[in-house]
Coordinates of C-alpha atoms in Angstrom, one line a residue:
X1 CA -11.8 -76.5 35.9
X2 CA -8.8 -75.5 38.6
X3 CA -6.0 -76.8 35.9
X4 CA -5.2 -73.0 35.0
X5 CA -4.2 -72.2 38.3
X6 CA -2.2 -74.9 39.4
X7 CA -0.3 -74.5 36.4
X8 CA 0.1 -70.8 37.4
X9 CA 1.5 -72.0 40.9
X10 CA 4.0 -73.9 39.3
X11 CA 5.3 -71.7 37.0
X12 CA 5.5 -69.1 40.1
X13 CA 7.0 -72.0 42.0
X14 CA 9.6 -72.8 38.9
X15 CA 10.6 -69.1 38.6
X16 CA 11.2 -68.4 42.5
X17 CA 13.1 -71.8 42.5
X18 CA 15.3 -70.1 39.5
X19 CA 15.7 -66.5 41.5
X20 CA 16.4 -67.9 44.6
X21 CA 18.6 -71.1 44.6
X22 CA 19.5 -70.5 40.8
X23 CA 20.1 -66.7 41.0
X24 CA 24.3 -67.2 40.3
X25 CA 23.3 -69.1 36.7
X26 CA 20.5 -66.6 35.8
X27 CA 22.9 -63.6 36.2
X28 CA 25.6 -65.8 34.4
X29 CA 23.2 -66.0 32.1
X30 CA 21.8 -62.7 31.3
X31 CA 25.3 -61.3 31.2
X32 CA 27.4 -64.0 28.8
X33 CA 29.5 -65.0 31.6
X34 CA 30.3 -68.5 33.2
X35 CA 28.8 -69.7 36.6
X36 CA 30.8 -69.3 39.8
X37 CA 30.9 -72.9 40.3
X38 CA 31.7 -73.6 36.8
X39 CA 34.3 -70.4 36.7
X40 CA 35.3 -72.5 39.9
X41 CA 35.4 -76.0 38.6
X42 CA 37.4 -74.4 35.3
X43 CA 40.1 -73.0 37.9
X44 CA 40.4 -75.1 40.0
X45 CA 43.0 -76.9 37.9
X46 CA 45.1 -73.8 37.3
X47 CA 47.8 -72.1 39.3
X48 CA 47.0 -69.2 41.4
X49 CA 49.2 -66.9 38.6
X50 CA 47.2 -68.2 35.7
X51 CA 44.3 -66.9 37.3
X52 CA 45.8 -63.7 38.0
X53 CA 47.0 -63.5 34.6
X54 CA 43.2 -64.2 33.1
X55 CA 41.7 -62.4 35.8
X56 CA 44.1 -58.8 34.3
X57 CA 43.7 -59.7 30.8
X58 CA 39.9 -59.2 30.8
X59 CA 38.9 -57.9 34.2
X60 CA 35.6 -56.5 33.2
X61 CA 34.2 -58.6 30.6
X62 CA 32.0 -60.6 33.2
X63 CA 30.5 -57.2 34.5
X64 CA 28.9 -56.3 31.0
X65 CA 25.8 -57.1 29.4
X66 CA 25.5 -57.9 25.8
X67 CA 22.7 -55.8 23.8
X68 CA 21.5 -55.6 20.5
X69 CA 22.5 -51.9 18.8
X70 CA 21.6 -49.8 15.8
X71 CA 24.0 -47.1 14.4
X72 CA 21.2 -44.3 13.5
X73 CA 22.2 -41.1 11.9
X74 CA 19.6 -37.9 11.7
X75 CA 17.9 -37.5 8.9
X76 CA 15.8 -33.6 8.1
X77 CA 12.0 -34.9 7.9
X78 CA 9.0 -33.0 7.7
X79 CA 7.4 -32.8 11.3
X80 CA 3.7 -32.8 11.6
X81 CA 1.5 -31.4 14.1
X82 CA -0.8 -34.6 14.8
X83 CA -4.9 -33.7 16.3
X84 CA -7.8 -35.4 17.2
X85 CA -11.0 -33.6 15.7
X86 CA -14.2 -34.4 13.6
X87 CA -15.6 -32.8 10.7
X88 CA -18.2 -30.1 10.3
X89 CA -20.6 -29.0 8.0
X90 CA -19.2 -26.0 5.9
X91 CA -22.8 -24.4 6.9
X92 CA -25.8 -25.3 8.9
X93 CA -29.2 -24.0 9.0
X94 CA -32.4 -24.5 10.3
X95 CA -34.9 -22.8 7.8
X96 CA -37.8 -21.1 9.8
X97 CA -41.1 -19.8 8.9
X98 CA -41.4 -15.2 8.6
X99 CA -45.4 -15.8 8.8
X100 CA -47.8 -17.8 9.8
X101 CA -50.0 -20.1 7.6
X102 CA -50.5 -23.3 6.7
X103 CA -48.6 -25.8 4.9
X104 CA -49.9 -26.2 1.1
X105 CA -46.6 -27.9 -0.1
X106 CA -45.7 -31.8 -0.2
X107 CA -43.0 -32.2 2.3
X108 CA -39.0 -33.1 0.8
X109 CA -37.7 -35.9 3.1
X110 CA -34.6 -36.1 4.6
X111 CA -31.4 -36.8 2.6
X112 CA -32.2 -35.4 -0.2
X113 CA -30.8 -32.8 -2.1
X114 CA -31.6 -29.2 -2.5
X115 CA -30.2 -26.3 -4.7
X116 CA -30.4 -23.0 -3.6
X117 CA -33.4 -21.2 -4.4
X118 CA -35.5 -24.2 -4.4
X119 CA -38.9 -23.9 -2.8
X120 CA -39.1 -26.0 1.0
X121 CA -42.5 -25.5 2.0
X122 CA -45.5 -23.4 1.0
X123 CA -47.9 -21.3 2.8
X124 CA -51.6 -20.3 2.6
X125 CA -51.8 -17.2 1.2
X126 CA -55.2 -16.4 3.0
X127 CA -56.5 -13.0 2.3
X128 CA -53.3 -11.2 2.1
X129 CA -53.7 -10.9 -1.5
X130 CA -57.2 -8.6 -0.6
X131 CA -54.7 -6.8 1.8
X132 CA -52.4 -5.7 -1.0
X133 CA -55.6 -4.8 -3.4
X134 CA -56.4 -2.3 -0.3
X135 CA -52.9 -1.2 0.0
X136 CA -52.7 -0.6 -3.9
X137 CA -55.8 1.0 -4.4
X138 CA -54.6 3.2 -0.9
X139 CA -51.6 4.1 -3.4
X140 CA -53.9 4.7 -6.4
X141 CA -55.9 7.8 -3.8
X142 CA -53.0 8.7 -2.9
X143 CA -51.4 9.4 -6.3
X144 CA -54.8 11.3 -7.1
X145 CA -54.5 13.9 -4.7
X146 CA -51.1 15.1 -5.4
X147 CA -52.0 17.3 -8.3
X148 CA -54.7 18.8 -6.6
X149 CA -52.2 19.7 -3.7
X150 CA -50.0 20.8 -6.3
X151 CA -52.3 23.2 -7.9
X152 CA -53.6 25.0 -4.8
X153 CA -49.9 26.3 -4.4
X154 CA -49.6 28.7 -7.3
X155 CA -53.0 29.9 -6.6
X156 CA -52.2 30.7 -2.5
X157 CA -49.0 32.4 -4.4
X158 CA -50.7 34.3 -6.9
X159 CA -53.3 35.6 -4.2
X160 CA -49.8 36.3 -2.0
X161 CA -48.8 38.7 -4.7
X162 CA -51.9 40.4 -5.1
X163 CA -52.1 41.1 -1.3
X164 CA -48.2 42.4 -2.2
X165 CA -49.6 44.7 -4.7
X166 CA -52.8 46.0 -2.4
X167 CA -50.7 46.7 0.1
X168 CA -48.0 49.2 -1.8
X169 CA -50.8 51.2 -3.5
X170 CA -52.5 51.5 0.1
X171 CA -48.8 52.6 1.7
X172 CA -48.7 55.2 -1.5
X173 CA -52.2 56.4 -0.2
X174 CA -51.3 56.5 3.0
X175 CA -48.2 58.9 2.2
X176 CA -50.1 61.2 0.1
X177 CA -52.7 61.7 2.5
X178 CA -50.9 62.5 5.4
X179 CA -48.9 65.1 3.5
X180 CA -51.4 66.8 1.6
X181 CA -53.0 67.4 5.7
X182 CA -50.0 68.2 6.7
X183 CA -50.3 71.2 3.9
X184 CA -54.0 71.9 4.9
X185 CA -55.0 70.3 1.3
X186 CA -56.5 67.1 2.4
X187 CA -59.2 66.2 5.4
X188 CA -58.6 64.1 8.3
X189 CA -61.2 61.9 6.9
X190 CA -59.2 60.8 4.0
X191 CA -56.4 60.5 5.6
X192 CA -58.4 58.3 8.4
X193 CA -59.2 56.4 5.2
X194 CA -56.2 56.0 3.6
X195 CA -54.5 54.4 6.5
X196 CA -57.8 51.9 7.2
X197 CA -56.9 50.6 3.8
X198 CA -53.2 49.7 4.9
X199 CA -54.2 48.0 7.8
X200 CA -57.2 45.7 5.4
X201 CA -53.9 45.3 3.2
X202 CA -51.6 45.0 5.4
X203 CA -54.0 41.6 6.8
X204 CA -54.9 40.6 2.9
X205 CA -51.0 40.0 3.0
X206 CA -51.3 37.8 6.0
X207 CA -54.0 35.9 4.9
X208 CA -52.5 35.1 1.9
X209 CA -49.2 33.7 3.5
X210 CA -51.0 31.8 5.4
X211 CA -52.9 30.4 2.6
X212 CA -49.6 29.9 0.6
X213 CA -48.3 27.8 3.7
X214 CA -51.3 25.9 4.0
X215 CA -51.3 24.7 0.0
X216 CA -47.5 23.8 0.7
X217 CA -48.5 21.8 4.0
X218 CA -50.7 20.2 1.7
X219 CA -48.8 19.2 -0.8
X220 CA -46.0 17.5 2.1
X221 CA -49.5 15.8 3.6
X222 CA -50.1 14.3 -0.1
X223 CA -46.6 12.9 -0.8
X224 CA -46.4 11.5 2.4
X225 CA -49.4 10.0 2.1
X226 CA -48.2 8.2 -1.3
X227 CA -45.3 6.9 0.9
X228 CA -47.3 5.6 3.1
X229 CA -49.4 3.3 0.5
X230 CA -46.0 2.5 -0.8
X231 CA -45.0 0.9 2.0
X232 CA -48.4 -0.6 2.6
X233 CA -48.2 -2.3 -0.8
X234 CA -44.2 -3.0 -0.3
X235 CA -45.5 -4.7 3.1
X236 CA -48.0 -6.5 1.8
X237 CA -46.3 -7.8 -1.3
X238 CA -43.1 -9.0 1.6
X239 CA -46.0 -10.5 3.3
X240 CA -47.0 -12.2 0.4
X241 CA -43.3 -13.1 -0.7
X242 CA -42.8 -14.5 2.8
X243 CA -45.2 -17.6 1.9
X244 CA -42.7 -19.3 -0.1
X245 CA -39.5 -20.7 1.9
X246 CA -36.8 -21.2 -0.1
X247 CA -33.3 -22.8 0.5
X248 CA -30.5 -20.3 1.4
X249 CA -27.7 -22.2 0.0
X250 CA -27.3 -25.7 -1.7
X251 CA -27.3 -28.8 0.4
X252 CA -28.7 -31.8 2.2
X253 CA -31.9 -31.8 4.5
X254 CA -31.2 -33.1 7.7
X255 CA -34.7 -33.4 8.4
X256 CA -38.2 -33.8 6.6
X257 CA -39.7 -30.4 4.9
X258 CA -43.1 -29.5 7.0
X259 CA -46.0 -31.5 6.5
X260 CA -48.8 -30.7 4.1
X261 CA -51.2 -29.3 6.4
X262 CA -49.1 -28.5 9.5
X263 CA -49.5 -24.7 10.9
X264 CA -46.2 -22.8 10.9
X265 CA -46.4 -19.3 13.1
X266 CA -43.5 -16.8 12.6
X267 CA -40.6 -19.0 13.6
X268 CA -42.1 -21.9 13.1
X269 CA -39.8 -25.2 11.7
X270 CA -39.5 -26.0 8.0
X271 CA -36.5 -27.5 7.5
X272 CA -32.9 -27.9 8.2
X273 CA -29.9 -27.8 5.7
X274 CA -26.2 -28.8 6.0
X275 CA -23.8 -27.9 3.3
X276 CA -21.1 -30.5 2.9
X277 CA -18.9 -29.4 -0.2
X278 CA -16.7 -27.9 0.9
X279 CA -16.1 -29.9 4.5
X280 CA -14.4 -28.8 7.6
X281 CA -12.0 -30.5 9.6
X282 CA -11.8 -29.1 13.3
X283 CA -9.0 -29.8 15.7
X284 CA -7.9 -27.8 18.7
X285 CA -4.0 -27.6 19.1
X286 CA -2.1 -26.7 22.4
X287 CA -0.4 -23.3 22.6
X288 CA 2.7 -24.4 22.9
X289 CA 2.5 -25.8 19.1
X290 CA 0.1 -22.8 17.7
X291 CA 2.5 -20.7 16.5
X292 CA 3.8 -23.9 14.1
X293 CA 1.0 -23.3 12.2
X294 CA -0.3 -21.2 9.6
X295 CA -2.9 -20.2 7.4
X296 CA -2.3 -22.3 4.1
X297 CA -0.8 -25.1 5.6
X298 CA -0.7 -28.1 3.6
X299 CA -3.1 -30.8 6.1
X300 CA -4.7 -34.2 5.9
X301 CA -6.5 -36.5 8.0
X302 CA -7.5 -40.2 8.5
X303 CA -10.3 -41.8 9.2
X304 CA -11.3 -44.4 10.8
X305 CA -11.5 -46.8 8.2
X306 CA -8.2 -46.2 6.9
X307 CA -9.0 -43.4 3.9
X308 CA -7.6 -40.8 3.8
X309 CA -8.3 -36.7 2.4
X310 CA -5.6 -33.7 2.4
X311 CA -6.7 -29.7 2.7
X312 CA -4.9 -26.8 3.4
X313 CA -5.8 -25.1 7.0
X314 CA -8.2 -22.1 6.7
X315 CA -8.6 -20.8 9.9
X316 CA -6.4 -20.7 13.3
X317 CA -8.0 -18.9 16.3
X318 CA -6.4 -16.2 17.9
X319 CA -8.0 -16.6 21.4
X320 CA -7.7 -19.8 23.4
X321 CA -10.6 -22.0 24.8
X322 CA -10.5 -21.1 28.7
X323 CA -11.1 -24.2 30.2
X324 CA -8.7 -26.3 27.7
X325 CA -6.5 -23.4 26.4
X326 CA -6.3 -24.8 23.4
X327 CA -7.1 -23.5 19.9
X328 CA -9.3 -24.3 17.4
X329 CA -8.0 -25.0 13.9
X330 CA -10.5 -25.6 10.7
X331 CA -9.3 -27.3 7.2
X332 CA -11.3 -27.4 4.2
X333 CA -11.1 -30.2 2.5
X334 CA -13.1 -31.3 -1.1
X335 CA -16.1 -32.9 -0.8
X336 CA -18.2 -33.3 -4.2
X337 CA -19.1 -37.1 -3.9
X338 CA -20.5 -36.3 -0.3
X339 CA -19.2 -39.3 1.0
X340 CA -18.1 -37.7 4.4
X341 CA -20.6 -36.8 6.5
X342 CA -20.9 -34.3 9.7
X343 CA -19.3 -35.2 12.8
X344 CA -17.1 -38.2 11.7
X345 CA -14.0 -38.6 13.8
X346 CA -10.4 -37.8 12.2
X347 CA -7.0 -37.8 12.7
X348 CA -5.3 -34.6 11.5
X349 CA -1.8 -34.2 10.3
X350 CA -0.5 -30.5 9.7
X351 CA 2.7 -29.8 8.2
X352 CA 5.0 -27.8 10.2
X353 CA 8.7 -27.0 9.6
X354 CA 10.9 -29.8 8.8
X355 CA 13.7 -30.9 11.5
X356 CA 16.4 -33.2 12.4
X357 CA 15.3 -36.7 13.4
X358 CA 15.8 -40.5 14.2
X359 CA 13.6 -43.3 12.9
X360 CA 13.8 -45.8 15.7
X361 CA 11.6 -49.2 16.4
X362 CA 9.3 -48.5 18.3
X363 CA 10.2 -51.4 21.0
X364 CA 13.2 -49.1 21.3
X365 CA 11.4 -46.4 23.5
X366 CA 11.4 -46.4 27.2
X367 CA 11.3 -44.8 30.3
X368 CA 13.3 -43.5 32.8
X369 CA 12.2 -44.0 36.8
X370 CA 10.7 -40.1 36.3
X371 CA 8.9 -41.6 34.0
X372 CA 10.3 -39.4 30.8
X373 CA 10.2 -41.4 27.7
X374 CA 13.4 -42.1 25.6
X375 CA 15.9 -44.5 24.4
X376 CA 19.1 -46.1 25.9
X377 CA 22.3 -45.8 24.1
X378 CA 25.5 -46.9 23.5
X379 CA 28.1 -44.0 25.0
X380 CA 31.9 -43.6 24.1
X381 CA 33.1 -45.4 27.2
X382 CA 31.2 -48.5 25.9
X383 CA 28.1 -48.0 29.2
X384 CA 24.6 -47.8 28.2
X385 CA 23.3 -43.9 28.9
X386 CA 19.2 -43.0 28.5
X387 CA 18.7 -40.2 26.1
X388 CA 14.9 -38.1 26.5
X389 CA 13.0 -38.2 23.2
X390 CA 10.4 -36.0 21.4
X391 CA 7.9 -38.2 19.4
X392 CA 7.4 -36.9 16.0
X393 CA 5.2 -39.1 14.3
X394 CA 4.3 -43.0 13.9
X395 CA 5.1 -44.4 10.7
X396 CA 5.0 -47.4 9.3
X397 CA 8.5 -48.3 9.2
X398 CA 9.0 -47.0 12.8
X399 CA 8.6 -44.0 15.2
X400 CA 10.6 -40.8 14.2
X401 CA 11.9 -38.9 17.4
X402 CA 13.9 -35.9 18.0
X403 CA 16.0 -34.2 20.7
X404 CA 18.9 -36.5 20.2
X405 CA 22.4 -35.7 18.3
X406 CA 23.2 -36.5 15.1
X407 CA 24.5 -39.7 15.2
X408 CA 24.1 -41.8 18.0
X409 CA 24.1 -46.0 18.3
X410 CA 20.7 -46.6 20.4
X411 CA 19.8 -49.8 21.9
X412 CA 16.9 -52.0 20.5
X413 CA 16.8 -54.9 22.5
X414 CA 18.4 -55.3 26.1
X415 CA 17.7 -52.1 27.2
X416 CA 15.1 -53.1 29.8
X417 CA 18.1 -54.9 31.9
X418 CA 20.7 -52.1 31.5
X419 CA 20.9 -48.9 33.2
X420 CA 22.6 -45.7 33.1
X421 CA 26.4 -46.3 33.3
X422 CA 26.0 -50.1 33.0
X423 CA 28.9 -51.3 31.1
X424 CA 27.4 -52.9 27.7
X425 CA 28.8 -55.6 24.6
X426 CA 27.1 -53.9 21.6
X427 CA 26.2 -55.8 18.5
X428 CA 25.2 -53.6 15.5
X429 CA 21.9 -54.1 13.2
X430 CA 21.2 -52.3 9.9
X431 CA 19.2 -48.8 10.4
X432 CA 16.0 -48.7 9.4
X433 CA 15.1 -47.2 6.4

């Protein structure tokens, strides 16, 4: 059972053995040169000028390390603005009961389809159709009195304008009277008289305004009274309508329809109802790659299994989460099969602008000691140089970065041993296509 790790101990052993006594050969190694005792043993035979000679023919060719190199030339692609989101229901809805009563209806179970319209669950009726009888035959009384209220009005007007009438003879008589005693033609007692009868008239007119504003008040109190059974009968016939709970839109029940039997109050639980045709796709991007995108935006996404669905973005939010400060970003994308549910986690894609860039292997990234990642190339003087890169996107044929120059030779294998200013021996491999 301890085999594994006294194996372990002696590879350990074997590889401080090679560091520490064997370092010379290693490095002689790693960089294509000879050992010191072999560079030794091969010059020991030669003259101290034929060293010097070799030694000013090639005076740097033991200091550099060979590396594998790719010639890679920028190519315009188009970028993409990668998420991690899941979808959502175009609409959601939990259906709830505007009375109370009790269930009459078989319940729907979950899963199944609905169209819009369709009856969910059924209520007792009760007595509310007795209550809009009442309310109707309240209408009907209503409807009665009006002509009578409208009758008594020409009648207080008629006995207005005989008052009218009365009371310009008895101001005639009045006038008359007091002149002819003015002349000494008429007594005091008719002209007592005369003006008696213009006050009675004078109060006939009253009387009969007040009678013509009582038939009008009348009248108001009757229509208003038919709009009061109207909405009694409108309130009862809601009441009534309210009984029957219908789908609001097309869709799939989330849950079971209430049970036949069960007692819904107002607000009570009938059913819920996703709509998944359309879909949505919801992401949140950083600010700093917001203003790449755009309402319209060609957009797809992959799923976990490996299919795949394209959209166009419908929505970008103009106010940022405050604890992420990110924004939210919504796709619609086709859904007529319903084969993609609510909630199911994707990976979004949303083309941006296209721009300059390099497909490298992906063994070719690495880091710097800040810890910035990037690739190591080939300069002009011939020493390896670390360039910082912008990941684009992950492809299959390899990862396509920006923020270099055009052309540029970048190491693919050897550049974990090299470091900035590190004289290199390049030799090229195609460019990945």
């Amino acid at each position: 059972m301890r085999i594994v790790p006294l194996i372990t101990a002696i590879v350990v052993a074997l590889i401080l053995y090679g560091v520490v006594l064997k370092r010379d050969e290693v490095m002689a190694f790693a960089t294509g040169t000879a050992p010191a005792e072999q560079t030794q043993q091969d010059t020991e035979g030669d003259t101290p000028v034929e060293t010097a000679e070799a030694e000013a023919e090639n005076p740097v060719t033991e200091a550099k390390v060979r590396v594998m190199a790719m010639k890679s030339t920028a190519q315009l692609v188009d970028t993409q603005i990668i998420l991690r989101g899941e979808t959502e229901a175009m609409r959601e809805v939990d259906v709830m009961a505007e009375t109370a009563g009790k269930v009459i209806s078989e319940p729907l179970r979950k899963g199944a389809f609905v169209q819009e319209g369709e009856l969910l669950c059924k209520l007792d009726p009760g007595t509310r159709q007795t209550s809009l009888a009442e309310a109707e035959a309240a209408y009907a009384n209503a409807l009665a009195g009006v002509p009578e209220a409208q009758a008594r009005v020409p009648e207080a007007e008629a006995r207005l304008a005989e008052a009218n009438a009365a009371l310009s003879e008895a101001k005639i008589n009045e006038t008359a009277a007091s002149r002819l005693s003015e002349g000494g033609f008429a007594s005091e007692t008719r002209v007592a008289a005369a003006t008696a009868q213009l006050r009675s008239s004078e109060a006939a007119v009253v009387s009969a305004q007040a009678g013509v504003e009582a038939a009008k008040a009348g009248l108001e109190s009757a229509q208003a009274a038919i709009q009061a059974a109207e909405a009694g009968v409108a309130r009862a016939k809601d009441d009534i309508a309210k009984l029957d709970i219908k789908a609001p839109f097309a869709g799939l029940l989330e849950t079971d329809t209430a049970e036949l039997g069960a007692l819904l109050t107002a607000g009570g639980h009938c059913a819920s109802i996703l709509q998944l045709d359309p879909i949505k796709l919801v992401g949140f991007v950083p600010e700093t790659q917001v203003g790449k995108i755009a309402v319209g935006s060609p957009a797809g996404a992959r799923f976990t299994d490996g299919s795949t669905i394209t959209g166009r973005v419908s929505f970008v939010s103009r106010r940022a989460d405050p604890l992420t400060r990110t924004f939210r970003v919504e796709i619609n994308v086709p859904n007529t099969a319903l084969q993609i549910s609510a909630g199911q986690t994707v990976e979004i894609g949303i083309q941006a602008e296209g721009a300059p860039a390099h497909l490298v292997p992906q063994s070719a990234l690495t880091l710097n000691d800040q810890g910035d990642i990037g690739v190591r190339t080939v300069s002009d003087d011939m020493t390896a140089q670390f360039m910082g890169v912008t990941i684009l996107r992950d492809t299959q044929e390899g990862m396509l970065v920006a923020d270099l120059p055009e052309t540029v030779n970048i190491i693919t294998v050897g550049q974990e041993f090299v470091t900035d200013g590190v004289p290199v021996i390049p030799s090229y491999e195609d460019v990945l296509q």
